mmCIF file of C-alpha atoms in Angstrom:
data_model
loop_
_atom_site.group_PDB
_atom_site.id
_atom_site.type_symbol
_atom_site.label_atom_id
_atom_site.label_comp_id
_atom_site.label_asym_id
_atom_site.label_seq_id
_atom_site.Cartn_x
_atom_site.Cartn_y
_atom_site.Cartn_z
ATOM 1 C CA UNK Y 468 140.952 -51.241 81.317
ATOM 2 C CA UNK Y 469 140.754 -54.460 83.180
ATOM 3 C CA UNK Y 470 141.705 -55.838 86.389
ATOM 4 C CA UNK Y 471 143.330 -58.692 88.046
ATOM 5 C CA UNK Y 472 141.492 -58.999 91.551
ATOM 6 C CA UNK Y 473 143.872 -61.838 92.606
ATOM 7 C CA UNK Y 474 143.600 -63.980 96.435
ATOM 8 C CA UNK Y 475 145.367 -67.216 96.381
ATOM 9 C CA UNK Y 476 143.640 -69.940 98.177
ATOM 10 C CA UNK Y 477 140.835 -68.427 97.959
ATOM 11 C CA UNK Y 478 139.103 -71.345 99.965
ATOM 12 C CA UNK Y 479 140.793 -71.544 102.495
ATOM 13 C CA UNK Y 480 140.737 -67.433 103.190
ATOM 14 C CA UNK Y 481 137.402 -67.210 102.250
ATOM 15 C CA UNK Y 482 136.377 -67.194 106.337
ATOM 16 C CA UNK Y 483 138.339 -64.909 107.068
ATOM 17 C CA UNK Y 484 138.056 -60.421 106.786
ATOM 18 C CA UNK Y 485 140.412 -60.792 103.842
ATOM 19 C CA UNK Y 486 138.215 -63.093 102.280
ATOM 20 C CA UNK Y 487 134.835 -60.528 102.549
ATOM 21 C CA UNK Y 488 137.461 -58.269 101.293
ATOM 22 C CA UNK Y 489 137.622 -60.048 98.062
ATOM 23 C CA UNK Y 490 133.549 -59.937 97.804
ATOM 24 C CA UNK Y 491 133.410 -56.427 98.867
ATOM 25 C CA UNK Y 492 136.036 -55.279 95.717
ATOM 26 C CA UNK Y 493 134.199 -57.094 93.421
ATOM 27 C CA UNK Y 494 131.112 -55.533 94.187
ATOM 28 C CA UNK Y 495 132.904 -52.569 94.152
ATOM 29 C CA UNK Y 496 133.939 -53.061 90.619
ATOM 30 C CA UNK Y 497 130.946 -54.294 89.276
ATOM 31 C CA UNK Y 498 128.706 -51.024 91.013
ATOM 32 C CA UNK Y 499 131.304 -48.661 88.984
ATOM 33 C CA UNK Y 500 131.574 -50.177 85.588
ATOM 34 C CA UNK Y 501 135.387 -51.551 86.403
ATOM 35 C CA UNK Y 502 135.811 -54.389 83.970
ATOM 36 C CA UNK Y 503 137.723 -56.689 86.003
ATOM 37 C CA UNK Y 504 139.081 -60.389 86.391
ATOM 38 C CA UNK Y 505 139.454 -63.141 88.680
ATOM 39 C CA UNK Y 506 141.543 -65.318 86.582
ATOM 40 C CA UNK Y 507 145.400 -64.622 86.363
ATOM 41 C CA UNK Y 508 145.403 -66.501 82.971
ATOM 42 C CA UNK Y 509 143.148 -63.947 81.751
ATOM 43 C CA UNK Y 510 144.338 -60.834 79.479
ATOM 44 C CA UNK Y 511 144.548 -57.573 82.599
ATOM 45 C CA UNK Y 512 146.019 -54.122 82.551
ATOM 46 C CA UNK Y 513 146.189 -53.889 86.322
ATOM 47 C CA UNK Y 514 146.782 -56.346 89.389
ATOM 48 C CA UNK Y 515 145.449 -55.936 92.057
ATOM 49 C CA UNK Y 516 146.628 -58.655 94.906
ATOM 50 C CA UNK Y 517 145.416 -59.110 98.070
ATOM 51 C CA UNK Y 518 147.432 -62.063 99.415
ATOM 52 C CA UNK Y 519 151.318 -62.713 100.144
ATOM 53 C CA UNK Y 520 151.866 -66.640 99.336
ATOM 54 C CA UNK Y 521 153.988 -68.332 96.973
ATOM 55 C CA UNK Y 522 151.694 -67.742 94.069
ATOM 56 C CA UNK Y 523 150.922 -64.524 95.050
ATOM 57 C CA UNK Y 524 154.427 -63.421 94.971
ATOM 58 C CA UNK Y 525 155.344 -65.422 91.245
ATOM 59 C CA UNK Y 526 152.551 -63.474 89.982
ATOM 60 C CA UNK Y 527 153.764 -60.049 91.557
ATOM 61 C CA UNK Y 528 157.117 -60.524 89.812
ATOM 62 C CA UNK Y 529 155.131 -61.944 86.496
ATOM 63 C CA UNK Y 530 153.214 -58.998 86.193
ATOM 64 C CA UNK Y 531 156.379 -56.890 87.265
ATOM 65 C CA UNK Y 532 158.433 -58.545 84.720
ATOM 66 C CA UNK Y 533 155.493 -57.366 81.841
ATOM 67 C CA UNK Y 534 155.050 -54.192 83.105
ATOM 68 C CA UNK Y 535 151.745 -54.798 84.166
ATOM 69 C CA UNK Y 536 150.883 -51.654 87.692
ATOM 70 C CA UNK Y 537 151.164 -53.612 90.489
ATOM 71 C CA UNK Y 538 148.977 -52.628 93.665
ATOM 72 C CA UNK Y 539 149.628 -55.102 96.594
ATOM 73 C CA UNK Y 540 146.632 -54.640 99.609
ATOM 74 C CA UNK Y 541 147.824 -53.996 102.486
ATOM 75 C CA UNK Y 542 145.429 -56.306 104.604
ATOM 76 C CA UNK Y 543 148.121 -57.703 106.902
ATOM 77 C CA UNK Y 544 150.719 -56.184 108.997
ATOM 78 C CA UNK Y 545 153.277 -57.810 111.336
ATOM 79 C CA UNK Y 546 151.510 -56.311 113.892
ATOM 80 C CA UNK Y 547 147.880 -58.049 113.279
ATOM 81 C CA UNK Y 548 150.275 -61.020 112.491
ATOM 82 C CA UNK Y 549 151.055 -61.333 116.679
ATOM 83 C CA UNK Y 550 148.801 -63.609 118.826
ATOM 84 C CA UNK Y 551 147.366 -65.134 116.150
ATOM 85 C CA UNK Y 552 148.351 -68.959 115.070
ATOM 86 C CA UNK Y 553 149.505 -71.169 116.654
ATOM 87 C CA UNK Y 554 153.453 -71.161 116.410
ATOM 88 C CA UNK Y 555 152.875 -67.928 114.783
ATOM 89 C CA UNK Y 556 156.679 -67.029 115.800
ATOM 90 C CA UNK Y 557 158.060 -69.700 114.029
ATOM 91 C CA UNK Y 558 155.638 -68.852 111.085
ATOM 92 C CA UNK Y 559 156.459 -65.224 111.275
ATOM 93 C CA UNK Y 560 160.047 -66.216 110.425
ATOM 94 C CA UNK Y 561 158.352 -67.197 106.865
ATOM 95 C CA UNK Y 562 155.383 -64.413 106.793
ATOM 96 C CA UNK Y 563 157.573 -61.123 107.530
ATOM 97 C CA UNK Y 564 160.117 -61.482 104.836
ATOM 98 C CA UNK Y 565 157.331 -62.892 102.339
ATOM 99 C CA UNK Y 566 155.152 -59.360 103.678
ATOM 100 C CA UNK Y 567 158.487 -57.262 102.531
ATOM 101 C CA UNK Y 568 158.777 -59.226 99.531
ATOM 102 C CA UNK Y 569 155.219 -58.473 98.553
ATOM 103 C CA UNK Y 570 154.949 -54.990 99.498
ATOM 104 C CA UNK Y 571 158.714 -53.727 98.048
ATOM 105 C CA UNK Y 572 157.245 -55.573 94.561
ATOM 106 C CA UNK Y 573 154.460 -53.204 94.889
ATOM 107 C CA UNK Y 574 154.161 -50.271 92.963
ATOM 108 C CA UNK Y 575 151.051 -48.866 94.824
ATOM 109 C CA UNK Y 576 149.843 -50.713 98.678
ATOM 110 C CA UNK Y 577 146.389 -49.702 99.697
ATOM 111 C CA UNK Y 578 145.356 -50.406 102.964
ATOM 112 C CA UNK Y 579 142.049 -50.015 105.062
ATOM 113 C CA UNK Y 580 143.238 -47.399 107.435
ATOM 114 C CA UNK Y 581 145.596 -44.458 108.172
ATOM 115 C CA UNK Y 582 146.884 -46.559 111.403
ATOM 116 C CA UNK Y 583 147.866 -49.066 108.973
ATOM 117 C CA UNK Y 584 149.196 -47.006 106.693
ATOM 118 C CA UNK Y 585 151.121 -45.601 109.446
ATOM 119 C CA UNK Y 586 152.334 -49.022 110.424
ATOM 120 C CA UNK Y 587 153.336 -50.111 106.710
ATOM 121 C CA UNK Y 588 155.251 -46.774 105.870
ATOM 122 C CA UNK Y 589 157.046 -47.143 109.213
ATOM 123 C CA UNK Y 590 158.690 -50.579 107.783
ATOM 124 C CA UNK Y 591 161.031 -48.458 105.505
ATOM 125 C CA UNK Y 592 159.956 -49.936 102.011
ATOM 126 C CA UNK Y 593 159.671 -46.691 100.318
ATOM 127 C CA UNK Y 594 156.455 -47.505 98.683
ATOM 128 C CA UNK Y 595 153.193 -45.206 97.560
ATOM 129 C CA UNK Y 596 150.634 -46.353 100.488
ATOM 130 C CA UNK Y 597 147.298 -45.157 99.991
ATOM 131 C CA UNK Y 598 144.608 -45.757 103.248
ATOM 132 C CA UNK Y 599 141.221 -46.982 101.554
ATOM 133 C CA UNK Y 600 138.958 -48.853 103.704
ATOM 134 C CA UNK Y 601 137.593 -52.407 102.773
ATOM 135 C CA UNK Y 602 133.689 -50.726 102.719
ATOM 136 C CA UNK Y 603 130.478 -52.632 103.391
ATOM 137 C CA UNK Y 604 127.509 -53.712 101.107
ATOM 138 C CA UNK Y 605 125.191 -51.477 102.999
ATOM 139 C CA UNK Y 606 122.252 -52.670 101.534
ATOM 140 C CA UNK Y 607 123.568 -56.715 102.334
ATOM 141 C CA UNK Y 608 122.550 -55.536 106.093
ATOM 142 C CA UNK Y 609 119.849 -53.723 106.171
ATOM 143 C CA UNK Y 610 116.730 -54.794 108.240
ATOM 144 C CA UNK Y 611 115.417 -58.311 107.424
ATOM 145 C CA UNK Y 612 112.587 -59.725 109.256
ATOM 146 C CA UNK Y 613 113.644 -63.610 107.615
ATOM 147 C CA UNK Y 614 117.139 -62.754 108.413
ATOM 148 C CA UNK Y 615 116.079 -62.339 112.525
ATOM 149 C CA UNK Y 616 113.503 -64.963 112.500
ATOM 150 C CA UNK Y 617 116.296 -67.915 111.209
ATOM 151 C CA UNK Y 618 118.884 -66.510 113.544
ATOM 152 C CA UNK Y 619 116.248 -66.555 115.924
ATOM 153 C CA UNK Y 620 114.862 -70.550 115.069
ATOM 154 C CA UNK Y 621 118.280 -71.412 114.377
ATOM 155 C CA UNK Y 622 119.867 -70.890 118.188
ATOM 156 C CA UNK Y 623 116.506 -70.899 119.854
ATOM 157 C CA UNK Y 624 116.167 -67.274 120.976
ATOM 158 C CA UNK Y 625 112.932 -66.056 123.074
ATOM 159 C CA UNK Y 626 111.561 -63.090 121.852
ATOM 160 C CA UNK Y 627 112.998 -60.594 123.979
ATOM 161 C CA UNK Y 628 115.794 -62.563 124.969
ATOM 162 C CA UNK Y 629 119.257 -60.585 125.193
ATOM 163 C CA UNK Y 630 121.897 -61.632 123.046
ATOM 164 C CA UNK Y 631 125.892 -60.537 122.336
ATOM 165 C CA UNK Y 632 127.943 -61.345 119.304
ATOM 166 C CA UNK Y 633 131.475 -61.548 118.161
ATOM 167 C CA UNK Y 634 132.969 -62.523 115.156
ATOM 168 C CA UNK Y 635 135.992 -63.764 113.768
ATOM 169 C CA UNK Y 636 138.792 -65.993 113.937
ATOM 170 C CA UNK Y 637 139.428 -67.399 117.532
ATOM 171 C CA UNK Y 638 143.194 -65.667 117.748
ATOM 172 C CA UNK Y 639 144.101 -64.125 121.106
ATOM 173 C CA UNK Y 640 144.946 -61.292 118.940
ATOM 174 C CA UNK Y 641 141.148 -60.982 118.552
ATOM 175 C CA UNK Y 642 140.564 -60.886 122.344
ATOM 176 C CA UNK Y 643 138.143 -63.887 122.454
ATOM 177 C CA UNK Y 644 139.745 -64.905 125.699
ATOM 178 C CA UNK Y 645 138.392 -61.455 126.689
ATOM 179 C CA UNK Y 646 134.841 -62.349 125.147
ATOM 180 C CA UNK Y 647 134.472 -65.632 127.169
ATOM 181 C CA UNK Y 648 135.769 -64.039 130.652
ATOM 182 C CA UNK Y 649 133.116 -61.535 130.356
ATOM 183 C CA UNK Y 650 130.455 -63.484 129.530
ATOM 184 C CA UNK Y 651 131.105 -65.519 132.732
ATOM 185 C CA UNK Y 652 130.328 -62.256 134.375
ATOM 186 C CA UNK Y 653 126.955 -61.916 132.633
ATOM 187 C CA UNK Y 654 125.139 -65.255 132.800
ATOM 188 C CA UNK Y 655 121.525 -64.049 132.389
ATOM 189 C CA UNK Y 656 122.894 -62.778 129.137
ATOM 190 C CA UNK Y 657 123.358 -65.465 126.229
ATOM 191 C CA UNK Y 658 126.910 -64.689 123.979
ATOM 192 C CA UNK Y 659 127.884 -65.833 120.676
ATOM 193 C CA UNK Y 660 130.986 -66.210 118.846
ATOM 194 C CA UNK Y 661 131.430 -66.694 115.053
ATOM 195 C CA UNK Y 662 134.634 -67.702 113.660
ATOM 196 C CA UNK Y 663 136.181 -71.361 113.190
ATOM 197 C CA UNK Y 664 139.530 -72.215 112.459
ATOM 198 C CA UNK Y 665 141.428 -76.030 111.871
ATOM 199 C CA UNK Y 666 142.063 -76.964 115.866
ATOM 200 C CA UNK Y 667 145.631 -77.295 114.976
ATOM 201 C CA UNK Y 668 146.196 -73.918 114.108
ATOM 202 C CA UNK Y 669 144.668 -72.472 117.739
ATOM 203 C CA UNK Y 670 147.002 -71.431 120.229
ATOM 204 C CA UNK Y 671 146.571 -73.919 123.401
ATOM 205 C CA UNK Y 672 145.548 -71.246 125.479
ATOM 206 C CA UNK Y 673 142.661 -70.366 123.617
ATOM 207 C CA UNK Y 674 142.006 -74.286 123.153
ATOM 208 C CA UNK Y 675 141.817 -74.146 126.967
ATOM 209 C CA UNK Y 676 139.741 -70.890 127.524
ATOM 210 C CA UNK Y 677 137.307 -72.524 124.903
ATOM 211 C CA UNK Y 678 136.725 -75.789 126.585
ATOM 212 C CA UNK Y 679 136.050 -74.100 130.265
ATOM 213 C CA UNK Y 680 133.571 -71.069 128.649
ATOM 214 C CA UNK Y 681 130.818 -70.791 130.725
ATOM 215 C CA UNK Y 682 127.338 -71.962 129.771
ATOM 216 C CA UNK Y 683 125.776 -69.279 128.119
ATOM 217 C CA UNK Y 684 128.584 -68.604 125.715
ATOM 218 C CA UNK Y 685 127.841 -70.432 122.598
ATOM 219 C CA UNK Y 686 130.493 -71.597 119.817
ATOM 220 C CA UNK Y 687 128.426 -72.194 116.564
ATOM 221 C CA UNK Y 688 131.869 -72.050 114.205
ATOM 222 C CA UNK Y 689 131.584 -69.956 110.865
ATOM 223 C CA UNK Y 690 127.890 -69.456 109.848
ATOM 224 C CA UNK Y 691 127.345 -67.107 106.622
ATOM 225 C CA UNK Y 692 124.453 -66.211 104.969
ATOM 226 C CA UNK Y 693 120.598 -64.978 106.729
ATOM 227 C CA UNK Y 694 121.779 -66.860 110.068
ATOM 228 C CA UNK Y 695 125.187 -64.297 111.075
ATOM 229 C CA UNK Y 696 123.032 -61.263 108.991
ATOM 230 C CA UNK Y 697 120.053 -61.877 110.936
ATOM 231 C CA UNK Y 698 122.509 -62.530 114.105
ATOM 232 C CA UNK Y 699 123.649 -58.658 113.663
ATOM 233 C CA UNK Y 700 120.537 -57.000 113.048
ATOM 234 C CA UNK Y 701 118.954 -59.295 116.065
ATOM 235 C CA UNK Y 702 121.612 -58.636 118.981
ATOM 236 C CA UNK Y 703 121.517 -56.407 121.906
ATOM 237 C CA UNK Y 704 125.120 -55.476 121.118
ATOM 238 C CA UNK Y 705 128.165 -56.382 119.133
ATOM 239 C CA UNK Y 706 131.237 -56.837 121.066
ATOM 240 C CA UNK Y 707 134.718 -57.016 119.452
ATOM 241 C CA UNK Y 708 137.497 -56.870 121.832
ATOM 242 C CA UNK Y 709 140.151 -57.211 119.518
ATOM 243 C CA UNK Y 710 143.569 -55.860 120.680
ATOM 244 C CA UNK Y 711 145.132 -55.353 117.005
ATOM 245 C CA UNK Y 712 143.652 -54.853 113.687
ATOM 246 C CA UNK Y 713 144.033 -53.320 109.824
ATOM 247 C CA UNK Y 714 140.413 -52.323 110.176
ATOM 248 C CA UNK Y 715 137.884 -54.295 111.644
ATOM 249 C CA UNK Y 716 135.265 -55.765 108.959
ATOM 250 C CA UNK Y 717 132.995 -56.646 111.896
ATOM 251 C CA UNK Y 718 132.728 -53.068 113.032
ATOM 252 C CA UNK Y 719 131.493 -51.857 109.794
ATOM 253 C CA UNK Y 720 128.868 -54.598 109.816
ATOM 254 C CA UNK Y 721 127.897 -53.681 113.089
ATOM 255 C CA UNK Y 722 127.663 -50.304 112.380
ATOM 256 C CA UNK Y 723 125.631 -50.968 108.704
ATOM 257 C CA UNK Y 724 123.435 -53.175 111.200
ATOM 258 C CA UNK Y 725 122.629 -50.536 113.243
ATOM 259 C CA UNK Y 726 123.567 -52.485 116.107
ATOM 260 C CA UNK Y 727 125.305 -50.982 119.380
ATOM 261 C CA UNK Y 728 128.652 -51.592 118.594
ATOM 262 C CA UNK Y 729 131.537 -52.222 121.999
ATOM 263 C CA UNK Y 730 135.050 -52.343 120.916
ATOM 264 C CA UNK Y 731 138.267 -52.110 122.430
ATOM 265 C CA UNK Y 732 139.748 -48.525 122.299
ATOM 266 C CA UNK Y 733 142.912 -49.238 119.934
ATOM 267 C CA UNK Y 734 144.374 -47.448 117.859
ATOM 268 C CA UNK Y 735 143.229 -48.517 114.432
ATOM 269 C CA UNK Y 736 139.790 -46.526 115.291
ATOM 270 C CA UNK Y 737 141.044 -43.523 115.966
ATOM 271 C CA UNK Y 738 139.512 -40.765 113.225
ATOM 272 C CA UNK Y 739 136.834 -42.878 112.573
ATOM 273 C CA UNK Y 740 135.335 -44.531 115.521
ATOM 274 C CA UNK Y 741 134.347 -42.676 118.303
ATOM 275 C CA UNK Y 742 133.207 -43.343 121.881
ATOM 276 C CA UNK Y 743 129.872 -42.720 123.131
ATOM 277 C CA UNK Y 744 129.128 -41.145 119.865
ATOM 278 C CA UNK Y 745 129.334 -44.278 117.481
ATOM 279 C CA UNK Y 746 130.013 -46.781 119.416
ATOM 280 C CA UNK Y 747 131.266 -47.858 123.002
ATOM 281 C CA UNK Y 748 134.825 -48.424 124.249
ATOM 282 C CA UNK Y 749 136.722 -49.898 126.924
ATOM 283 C CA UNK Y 750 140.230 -50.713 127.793
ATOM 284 C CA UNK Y 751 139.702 -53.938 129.820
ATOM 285 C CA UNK Y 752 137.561 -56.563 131.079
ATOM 286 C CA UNK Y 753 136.025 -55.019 133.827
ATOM 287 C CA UNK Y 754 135.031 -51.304 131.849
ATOM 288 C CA UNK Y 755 133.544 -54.069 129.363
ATOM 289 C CA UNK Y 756 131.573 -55.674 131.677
ATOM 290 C CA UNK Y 757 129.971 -52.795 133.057
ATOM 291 C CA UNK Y 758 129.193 -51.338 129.523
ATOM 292 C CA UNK Y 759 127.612 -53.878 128.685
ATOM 293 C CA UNK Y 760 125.090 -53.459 131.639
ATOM 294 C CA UNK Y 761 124.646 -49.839 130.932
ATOM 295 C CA UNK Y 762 124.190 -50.761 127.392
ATOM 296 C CA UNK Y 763 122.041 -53.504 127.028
ATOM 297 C CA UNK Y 764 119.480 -51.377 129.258
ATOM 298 C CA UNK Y 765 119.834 -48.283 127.516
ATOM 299 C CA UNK Y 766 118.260 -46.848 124.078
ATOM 300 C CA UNK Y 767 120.795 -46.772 121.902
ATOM 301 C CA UNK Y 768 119.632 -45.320 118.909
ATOM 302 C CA UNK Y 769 121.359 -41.896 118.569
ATOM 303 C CA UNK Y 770 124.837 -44.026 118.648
ATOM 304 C CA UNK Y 771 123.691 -46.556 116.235
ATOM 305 C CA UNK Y 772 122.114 -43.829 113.916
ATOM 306 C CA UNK Y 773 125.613 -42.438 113.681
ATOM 307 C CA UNK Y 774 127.144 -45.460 113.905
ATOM 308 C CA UNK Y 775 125.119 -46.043 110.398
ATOM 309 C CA UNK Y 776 126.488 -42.668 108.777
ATOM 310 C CA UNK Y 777 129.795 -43.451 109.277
ATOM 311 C CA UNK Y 778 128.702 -47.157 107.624
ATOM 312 C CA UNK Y 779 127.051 -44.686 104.363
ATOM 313 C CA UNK Y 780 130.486 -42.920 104.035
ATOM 314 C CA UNK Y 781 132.096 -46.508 103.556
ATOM 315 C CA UNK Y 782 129.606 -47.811 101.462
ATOM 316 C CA UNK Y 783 130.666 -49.751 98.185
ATOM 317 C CA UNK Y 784 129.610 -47.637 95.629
ATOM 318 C CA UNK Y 785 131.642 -45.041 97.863
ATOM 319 C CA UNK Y 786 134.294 -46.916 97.804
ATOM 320 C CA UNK Y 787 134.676 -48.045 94.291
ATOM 321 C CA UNK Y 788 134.745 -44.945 93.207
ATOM 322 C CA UNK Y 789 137.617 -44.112 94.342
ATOM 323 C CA UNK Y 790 138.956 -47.445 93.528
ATOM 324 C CA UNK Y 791 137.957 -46.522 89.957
ATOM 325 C CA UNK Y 792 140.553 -43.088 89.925
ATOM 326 C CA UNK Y 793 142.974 -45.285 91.965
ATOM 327 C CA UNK Y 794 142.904 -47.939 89.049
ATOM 328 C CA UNK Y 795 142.300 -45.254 85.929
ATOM 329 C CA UNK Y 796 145.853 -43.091 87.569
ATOM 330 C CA UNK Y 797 147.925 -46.238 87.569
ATOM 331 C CA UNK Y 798 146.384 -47.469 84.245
ATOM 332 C CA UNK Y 799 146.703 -43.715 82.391
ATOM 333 C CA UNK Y 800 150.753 -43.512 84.285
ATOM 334 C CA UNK Y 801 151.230 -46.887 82.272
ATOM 335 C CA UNK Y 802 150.177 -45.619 78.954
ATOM 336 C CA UNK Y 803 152.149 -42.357 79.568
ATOM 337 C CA UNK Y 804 155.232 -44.207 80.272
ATOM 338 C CA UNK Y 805 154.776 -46.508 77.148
#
């Protein structure tokens, strides 16, 4: 058995959750013996694709057409598609009927979460939806002096000095308006944001909220490697005040980090994040703020150590696993049918 682990533009994703997503299946595959494929050229029993473009959707009917299982990943959702680009309301009226066509193609959608899940099945498309999460690598974040020590050189941090991250793409949908207004409120504290994205596709508010951020909230763009890993492990606190998501890649990280983790309280957590026992939440700016105080003063560590068990129950080789029976049911259905 072999499988197609297909995501079209793969460069231009590649900053992006859905882009870890792609790393995190193949290590997936590869820690559970899955034979599996990157090319769709290549000879596959399975496909397995993550993205909803134009090539993503001749394949689907390719592949449909041969009788080759289909699973489409449900990564996106029209409701993680809101507050994102810019014009994304004139781009919706392209990305919502090319979502449909992907997922009523599909003849299994897994997505990270039961909210999503929730969210897909409630779009009428009669389809199998199975809630998997994305997982984490937890071993690609565990403690790394080298890792601290170039995040450290890198943005000039004093030992001792406190620091907050958040990550992703700068969409409002991903609250960093929220991120820069409380910083403002905390200027002793230094806060960084990773994500970049072409200027042309930021809204002009955030464009705006960007170029009048305080001082101490720094903008490096999209950093990978030691620098973000060490970033994680280093920081007082993660804090993602997203407003809408499938998941949340940079809550698992936190939480494989065993960094105090601050997210907004949202439905996509519910079941699996949970305040004051794994994390923090808050519904606005100013509960935020004053977590942050308590939390940055505060030991932390029995809400990071469980914080970390809920990262072990996501692991990879978790997580492949059941890939694996998801993959062998759709492959052994196929031969059945034959």
């Amino acid at each position: 058995m072999k499988v197609l682990l297909y995501f079209e533009n793969e460069n231009t994703i590649k900053k992006s959750g859905i882009g870890r997503a792609l790393k995190h299946q193949i290590k997936a595959c590869e820690e559970n013996g899955i034979e599996y494929t990157l090319d769709p050229k290549d000879n596959f029993d399975i496909a397995h694709i993550n993205t909803y473009f134009t090539k993503s959707y001749y394949l689907a009917k390719k592949c449909k057409k041969k009788g080759i299982p289909l699973i489409v990943h449900g990564h996106s959702t029209r409701e993680d598609f809101k507050n994102s680009f810019r014009l994304w309301k004139v781009m919706k009226l392209y990305f919502y009927p090319q979502l449909k066509k992907m997922y009523t193609l599909a003849d299994l959608i897994i997505t990270p979460t039961p909210y999503s899940k929730k969210l897909i099945l409630s779009y009428g498309y009669n389809k199998n939806v199975i809630d998997l999460s994305n997982g984490i690598d937890l071993k690609e974040y565990g403690h790394n002096e080298e890792s601290i020590e170039s995040f450290k050189e890198h943005f000039k941090i004093k030992d001792g000095e406190k620091v907050v991250i958040g990550v992703g793409l700068p969409f409002r949908r991903k609250g960093i308006q929220d991120f820069i207004e409380v910083a403002r409120k905390h200027p002793d504290i230094k806060f960084i944001w990773f994500g970049h994205l072409a200027r042309i596709l930021v809204q002009p508010f955030i464009l705006k909220c960007i170029k009048n951020r305080p001082s101490n909230v720094i903008m490096p763009g999209y950093i990978a490697g030691n620098i973000i890993k060490g970033a994680y492990q280093y920081a007082s606190l993660v804090f993602f005040p997203s407003y809408e998501e499938t998941e949340g890649i940079v809550a698992l990280e936190a939480l494989a980090s065993r960094t105090p983790l601050l997210v907004r309280d949202i439905g996509v957590y519910e079941g699996w994040l949970f305040n004051n026992k794994n994390c923090y939440m808050g519904k606005n700016n100013e509960e935020f703020s004053s977590l942050i105080s308590k939390i940055i003063s505060s030991d932390n560590s029995n809400i990071t150590e469980e914080g970390y068990k809920t990262a072990q129950e996501r692991d990879l080789k978790n997580i492949g696993i059941k890939m694996k029976a998801i993959y062998l049911k759709l492959f052994e259905e196929k031969n059945e049918n034959k």
